[in-house]
Amino acid sequence: MGGGGSALRVCADHRGGINWLSLSPDGQRLLTGSEDGTARLWSTADGQCCALLQGHESYVTFCQLEDEAAFTCSADCTIRKWDVLTGQCLQVFRGHTSIVNRILVTNNQLFSSSYDRTARAWSVDKGQVSREFRGHRNCVLTLAYSAPWDLPGAPCVEEAVAGGLLVTGSTDGTAKVWQVASGCCHQTLRGHTGAVLCLVLDTPGHTAFTGSTDATIRAWDILSGEPLRVFREHQGSIICLELVNRHVYSGSADRTVKCWLADTGERVRTFAAHRHSVSALKYHAGTLFTGSGDARARAFDAQSGALRRVFRGHAFIINCIQVHGQVLYTASHDGALRLWDVRGLRRAAPPKRSLSRLFSNKVGCAAAAPLQPA
């Protein structure tokens, strides 16, 4: 259990730590954003760097890769759009007055969060601000968007959600829900006693899950602002969240990942073995991959919690992980992108049991009950 994994390839072209890693929707390319002020495009077919994106005047904090364009944001207060074939900068989005932390591109809209205490909505085509969301008293760190077709069409809320809802988390300890069409604050989600570091949305259930430095996760109804439940077993800041199959996975500074039932808040599993904070999570095909401040990535069986493999080779914290096909991609503050073979991680199916052992007058086989996803 927990055998080592060797890297298929090490891509060390960046001259500074890699802060984020994004996989294109078609799975053909990867995008890395670095402390060296550049972003790089990589082919998932062979792991080769296919474009260098240069132009930012400070480090790249975050990036998002679409099939036809790449987007990066930076401590230089700007966001850039790039051509994925040529690496040419197509558009510069200017308006924020401090570090841009996160971006989210969807349906020709770009949303951004910043240390300047605002979030903004932009037209991707025009590169202009269409809305400013002001009201947080400190840095806006994280954000998520719920499209109008994912929200209920009741007359009392239809007008408010016509342009969808943007959810933001801040170091002021609150999350806010914004009406994108008007720019007005729809709800303020109060209850955390520390900064909100991460959030995920269950769009069909119009529920937000927020993770905080107060060591709790909270679930909220984003339409009413009502607090639904509190997840309280971590002993350190909640750094990352993943929502899969009605389960919430939380990575914490307490060196563990916990799995919770999203609908009840019951903790069903703890993934231990990390020697430092858990900095990144990715669920893929029954396996939970984690990245840690101990410079290692790990693969756990998501259902049993068993440690399946440890990936050693990075020198510093792993900031982001992605999985495509049979390859795990890890990006680290050591400046390297590493590719790992993850074949053979899935647990073998349980052996069939012969009914003849149970009933002497019957002959046949009965398969064990199917495993439930976690």
PDB file of C-alpha atoms in Angstrom, residues 89-243:
ATOM      1  CA  CYS A  89      -2.030  38.285 -26.369  1.00  0.00           C
ATOM      2  CA  LEU A  90      -5.473  39.135 -27.730  1.00  0.00           C
ATOM      3  CA  GLN A  91      -6.867  41.360 -24.986  1.00  0.00           C
ATOM      4  CA  VAL A  92      -5.820  43.074 -21.751  1.00  0.00           C
ATOM      5  CA  PHE A  93      -8.529  43.641 -19.136  1.00  0.00           C
ATOM      6  CA  ARG A  94      -7.671  46.702 -17.027  1.00  0.00           C
ATOM      7  CA  GLY A  95      -9.602  48.132 -14.095  1.00  0.00           C
ATOM      8  CA  HIS A  96      -8.625  46.380 -10.889  1.00  0.00           C
ATOM      9  CA  THR A  97      -6.368  48.427  -8.632  1.00  0.00           C
ATOM     10  CA  SER A  98      -4.639  45.557  -6.818  1.00  0.00           C
ATOM     11  CA  ILE A  99      -3.670  41.901  -7.256  1.00  0.00           C
ATOM     12  CA  VAL A 100      -6.221  39.863  -9.209  1.00  0.00           C
ATOM     13  CA  ASN A 101      -6.684  36.574  -7.322  1.00  0.00           C
ATOM     14  CA  ARG A 102      -9.074  34.477  -9.389  1.00  0.00           C
ATOM     15  CA  ILE A 103     -10.876  34.485 -12.695  1.00  0.00           C
ATOM     16  CA  LEU A 104     -13.804  32.463 -14.002  1.00  0.00           C
ATOM     17  CA  VAL A 105     -14.798  32.400 -17.673  1.00  0.00           C
ATOM     18  CA  THR A 106     -18.259  31.229 -18.696  1.00  0.00           C
ATOM     19  CA  ASN A 107     -20.715  32.076 -21.482  1.00  0.00           C
ATOM     20  CA  ASN A 108     -18.725  35.029 -22.876  1.00  0.00           C
ATOM     21  CA  GLN A 109     -18.467  36.516 -19.394  1.00  0.00           C
ATOM     22  CA  LEU A 110     -15.343  36.755 -17.282  1.00  0.00           C
ATOM     23  CA  PHE A 111     -15.550  37.185 -13.523  1.00  0.00           C
ATOM     24  CA  SER A 112     -12.602  38.276 -11.398  1.00  0.00           C
ATOM     25  CA  SER A 113     -11.768  38.779  -7.721  1.00  0.00           C
ATOM     26  CA  SER A 114      -9.132  41.069  -6.304  1.00  0.00           C
ATOM     27  CA  TYR A 115      -7.272  42.389  -3.300  1.00  0.00           C
ATOM     28  CA  ASP A 116      -8.939  45.724  -4.122  1.00  0.00           C
ATOM     29  CA  ARG A 117     -12.038  44.357  -2.287  1.00  0.00           C
ATOM     30  CA  THR A 118     -14.103  44.034  -5.451  1.00  0.00           C
ATOM     31  CA  ALA A 119     -15.231  41.404  -7.880  1.00  0.00           C
ATOM     32  CA  ARG A 120     -15.949  42.340 -11.483  1.00  0.00           C
ATOM     33  CA  ALA A 121     -17.776  40.995 -14.512  1.00  0.00           C
ATOM     34  CA  TRP A 122     -16.297  41.607 -17.958  1.00  0.00           C
ATOM     35  CA  SER A 123     -17.345  41.088 -21.546  1.00  0.00           C
ATOM     36  CA  VAL A 124     -14.883  38.581 -22.988  1.00  0.00           C
ATOM     37  CA  ASP A 125     -15.323  39.989 -26.496  1.00  0.00           C
ATOM     38  CA  LYS A 126     -14.963  43.668 -25.592  1.00  0.00           C
ATOM     39  CA  GLY A 127     -12.548  43.383 -22.687  1.00  0.00           C
ATOM     40  CA  GLN A 128     -14.618  45.909 -20.741  1.00  0.00           C
ATOM     41  CA  VAL A 129     -16.118  45.840 -17.253  1.00  0.00           C
ATOM     42  CA  SER A 130     -19.855  45.244 -17.329  1.00  0.00           C
ATOM     43  CA  ARG A 131     -20.427  45.112 -13.543  1.00  0.00           C
ATOM     44  CA  GLU A 132     -18.539  45.918 -10.347  1.00  0.00           C
ATOM     45  CA  PHE A 133     -19.468  44.105  -7.157  1.00  0.00           C
ATOM     46  CA  ARG A 134     -18.576  46.276  -4.171  1.00  0.00           C
ATOM     47  CA  GLY A 135     -19.327  45.546  -0.532  1.00  0.00           C
ATOM     48  CA  HIS A 136     -16.625  43.300   0.893  1.00  0.00           C
ATOM     49  CA  ARG A 137     -14.491  44.975   3.537  1.00  0.00           C
ATOM     50  CA  ASN A 138     -11.325  43.120   2.617  1.00  0.00           C
ATOM     51  CA  CYS A 139      -9.699  41.041  -0.150  1.00  0.00           C
ATOM     52  CA  VAL A 140     -11.957  38.944  -2.346  1.00  0.00           C
ATOM     53  CA  LEU A 141     -10.241  35.568  -2.696  1.00  0.00           C
ATOM     54  CA  THR A 142     -12.549  33.066  -4.349  1.00  0.00           C
ATOM     55  CA  LEU A 143     -15.627  33.042  -6.551  1.00  0.00           C
ATOM     56  CA  ALA A 144     -18.172  30.779  -8.241  1.00  0.00           C
ATOM     57  CA  TYR A 145     -21.028  31.361 -10.673  1.00  0.00           C
ATOM     58  CA  SER A 146     -24.502  29.855 -10.944  1.00  0.00           C
ATOM     59  CA  ALA A 147     -26.070  30.366 -14.385  1.00  0.00           C
ATOM     60  CA  PRO A 148     -29.735  31.478 -14.594  1.00  0.00           C
ATOM     61  CA  TRP A 149     -30.883  28.146 -16.057  1.00  0.00           C
ATOM     62  CA  ASP A 150     -29.526  26.378 -12.975  1.00  0.00           C
ATOM     63  CA  LEU A 151     -31.717  28.481 -10.693  1.00  0.00           C
ATOM     64  CA  PRO A 152     -35.450  28.145  -9.927  1.00  0.00           C
ATOM     65  CA  GLY A 153     -37.881  30.129 -12.044  1.00  0.00           C
ATOM     66  CA  ALA A 154     -40.309  31.111  -9.291  1.00  0.00           C
ATOM     67  CA  PRO A 155     -41.742  34.617  -9.884  1.00  0.00           C
ATOM     68  CA  CYS A 156     -40.357  35.892  -6.572  1.00  0.00           C
ATOM     69  CA  VAL A 157     -36.774  35.143  -7.605  1.00  0.00           C
ATOM     70  CA  GLU A 158     -36.930  35.114 -11.401  1.00  0.00           C
ATOM     71  CA  GLU A 159     -36.002  38.773 -11.863  1.00  0.00           C
ATOM     72  CA  ALA A 160     -33.206  38.639  -9.295  1.00  0.00           C
ATOM     73  CA  VAL A 161     -31.502  35.655 -10.923  1.00  0.00           C
ATOM     74  CA  ALA A 162     -32.082  36.653 -14.555  1.00  0.00           C
ATOM     75  CA  GLY A 163     -28.346  37.085 -15.152  1.00  0.00           C
ATOM     76  CA  GLY A 164     -27.268  34.353 -12.771  1.00  0.00           C
ATOM     77  CA  LEU A 165     -25.695  34.655  -9.347  1.00  0.00           C
ATOM     78  CA  LEU A 166     -22.041  35.233  -8.465  1.00  0.00           C
ATOM     79  CA  VAL A 167     -20.789  33.987  -5.092  1.00  0.00           C
ATOM     80  CA  THR A 168     -17.620  35.489  -3.598  1.00  0.00           C
ATOM     81  CA  GLY A 169     -15.580  34.663  -0.505  1.00  0.00           C
ATOM     82  CA  SER A 170     -13.442  37.191   1.334  1.00  0.00           C
ATOM     83  CA  THR A 171     -10.867  37.597   4.067  1.00  0.00           C
ATOM     84  CA  ASP A 172     -13.518  39.714   5.827  1.00  0.00           C
ATOM     85  CA  GLY A 173     -15.068  36.399   6.939  1.00  0.00           C
ATOM     86  CA  THR A 174     -18.155  36.605   4.749  1.00  0.00           C
ATOM     87  CA  ALA A 175     -19.345  35.240   1.464  1.00  0.00           C
ATOM     88  CA  LYS A 176     -21.657  37.317  -0.682  1.00  0.00           C
ATOM     89  CA  VAL A 177     -24.174  36.395  -3.352  1.00  0.00           C
ATOM     90  CA  TRP A 178     -24.512  38.956  -6.150  1.00  0.00           C
ATOM     91  CA  GLN A 179     -27.131  39.494  -8.822  1.00  0.00           C
ATOM     92  CA  VAL A 180     -25.049  39.616 -11.980  1.00  0.00           C
ATOM     93  CA  ALA A 181     -27.686  41.499 -13.988  1.00  0.00           C
ATOM     94  CA  SER A 182     -27.907  44.410 -11.526  1.00  0.00           C
ATOM     95  CA  GLY A 183     -24.629  44.200  -9.594  1.00  0.00           C
ATOM     96  CA  CYS A 184     -26.595  44.297  -6.325  1.00  0.00           C
ATOM     97  CA  CYS A 185     -25.742  42.171  -3.324  1.00  0.00           C
ATOM     98  CA  HIS A 186     -28.462  39.499  -3.095  1.00  0.00           C
ATOM     99  CA  GLN A 187     -27.338  37.938   0.203  1.00  0.00           C
ATOM    100  CA  THR A 188     -24.481  38.213   2.667  1.00  0.00           C
ATOM    101  CA  LEU A 189     -23.540  34.869   4.211  1.00  0.00           C
ATOM    102  CA  ARG A 190     -22.360  35.517   7.765  1.00  0.00           C
ATOM    103  CA  GLY A 191     -21.195  32.935  10.272  1.00  0.00           C
ATOM    104  CA  HIS A 192     -17.514  32.233   9.684  1.00  0.00           C
ATOM    105  CA  THR A 193     -15.088  33.730  12.188  1.00  0.00           C
ATOM    106  CA  GLY A 194     -12.120  33.623   9.803  1.00  0.00           C
ATOM    107  CA  ALA A 195     -11.301  34.322   6.178  1.00  0.00           C
ATOM    108  CA  VAL A 196     -13.214  32.398   3.509  1.00  0.00           C
ATOM    109  CA  LEU A 197     -10.471  30.673   1.513  1.00  0.00           C
ATOM    110  CA  CYS A 198     -12.450  28.412  -0.816  1.00  0.00           C
ATOM    111  CA  LEU A 199     -15.958  27.679  -2.011  1.00  0.00           C
ATOM    112  CA  VAL A 200     -17.835  25.287  -4.263  1.00  0.00           C
ATOM    113  CA  LEU A 201     -21.395  25.402  -5.582  1.00  0.00           C
ATOM    114  CA  ASP A 202     -23.991  22.692  -5.864  1.00  0.00           C
ATOM    115  CA  THR A 203     -25.903  24.457  -8.635  1.00  0.00           C
ATOM    116  CA  PRO A 204     -28.929  22.116  -8.839  1.00  0.00           C
ATOM    117  CA  GLY A 205     -29.456  22.546  -5.113  1.00  0.00           C
ATOM    118  CA  HIS A 206     -28.516  26.256  -5.193  1.00  0.00           C
ATOM    119  CA  THR A 207     -26.208  25.537  -2.249  1.00  0.00           C
ATOM    120  CA  ALA A 208     -22.777  27.031  -1.566  1.00  0.00           C
ATOM    121  CA  PHE A 209     -20.126  25.311   0.557  1.00  0.00           C
ATOM    122  CA  THR A 210     -17.514  27.651   2.034  1.00  0.00           C
ATOM    123  CA  GLY A 211     -14.235  26.737   3.736  1.00  0.00           C
ATOM    124  CA  SER A 212     -12.540  29.055   6.204  1.00  0.00           C
ATOM    125  CA  THR A 213      -9.497  29.650   8.382  1.00  0.00           C
ATOM    126  CA  ASP A 214     -11.870  29.043  11.321  1.00  0.00           C
ATOM    127  CA  ALA A 215     -11.511  25.292  10.513  1.00  0.00           C
ATOM    128  CA  THR A 216     -15.156  24.884   9.493  1.00  0.00           C
ATOM    129  CA  ILE A 217     -17.099  24.338   6.299  1.00  0.00           C
ATOM    130  CA  ARG A 218     -20.539  25.883   6.053  1.00  0.00           C
ATOM    131  CA  ALA A 219     -23.404  25.133   3.684  1.00  0.00           C
ATOM    132  CA  TRP A 220     -25.734  27.936   2.590  1.00  0.00           C
ATOM    133  CA  ASP A 221     -28.843  28.389   0.482  1.00  0.00           C
ATOM    134  CA  ILE A 222     -27.678  31.076  -1.951  1.00  0.00           C
ATOM    135  CA  LEU A 223     -31.224  32.214  -2.756  1.00  0.00           C
ATOM    136  CA  SER A 224     -32.390  32.836   0.796  1.00  0.00           C
ATOM    137  CA  GLY A 225     -29.001  33.261   2.468  1.00  0.00           C
ATOM    138  CA  GLU A 226     -30.063  30.700   5.061  1.00  0.00           C
ATOM    139  CA  PRO A 227     -27.255  28.756   6.788  1.00  0.00           C
ATOM    140  CA  LEU A 228     -27.961  25.053   6.293  1.00  0.00           C
ATOM    141  CA  ARG A 229     -25.268  23.190   8.237  1.00  0.00           C
ATOM    142  CA  VAL A 230     -21.767  23.425   9.679  1.00  0.00           C
ATOM    143  CA  PHE A 231     -19.036  20.797   9.195  1.00  0.00           C
ATOM    144  CA  ARG A 232     -16.857  20.905  12.304  1.00  0.00           C
ATOM    145  CA  GLU A 233     -14.158  18.241  12.680  1.00  0.00           C
ATOM    146  CA  HIS A 234     -11.085  19.827  11.120  1.00  0.00           C
ATOM    147  CA  GLN A 235      -8.386  21.260  13.392  1.00  0.00           C
ATOM    148  CA  GLY A 236      -6.942  23.738  10.895  1.00  0.00           C
ATOM    149  CA  SER A 237      -7.842  26.089   8.047  1.00  0.00           C
ATOM    150  CA  ILE A 238      -9.863  24.668   5.146  1.00  0.00           C
ATOM    151  CA  ILE A 239      -7.663  25.235   2.097  1.00  0.00           C
ATOM    152  CA  CYS A 240      -9.492  23.432  -0.717  1.00  0.00           C
ATOM    153  CA  LEU A 241     -12.882  21.879  -1.439  1.00  0.00           C
ATOM    154  CA  GLU A 242     -14.210  19.421  -4.010  1.00  0.00           C
ATOM    155  CA  LEU A 243     -17.866  18.415  -4.486  1.00  0.00           C
TER     156      LEU A 243
END
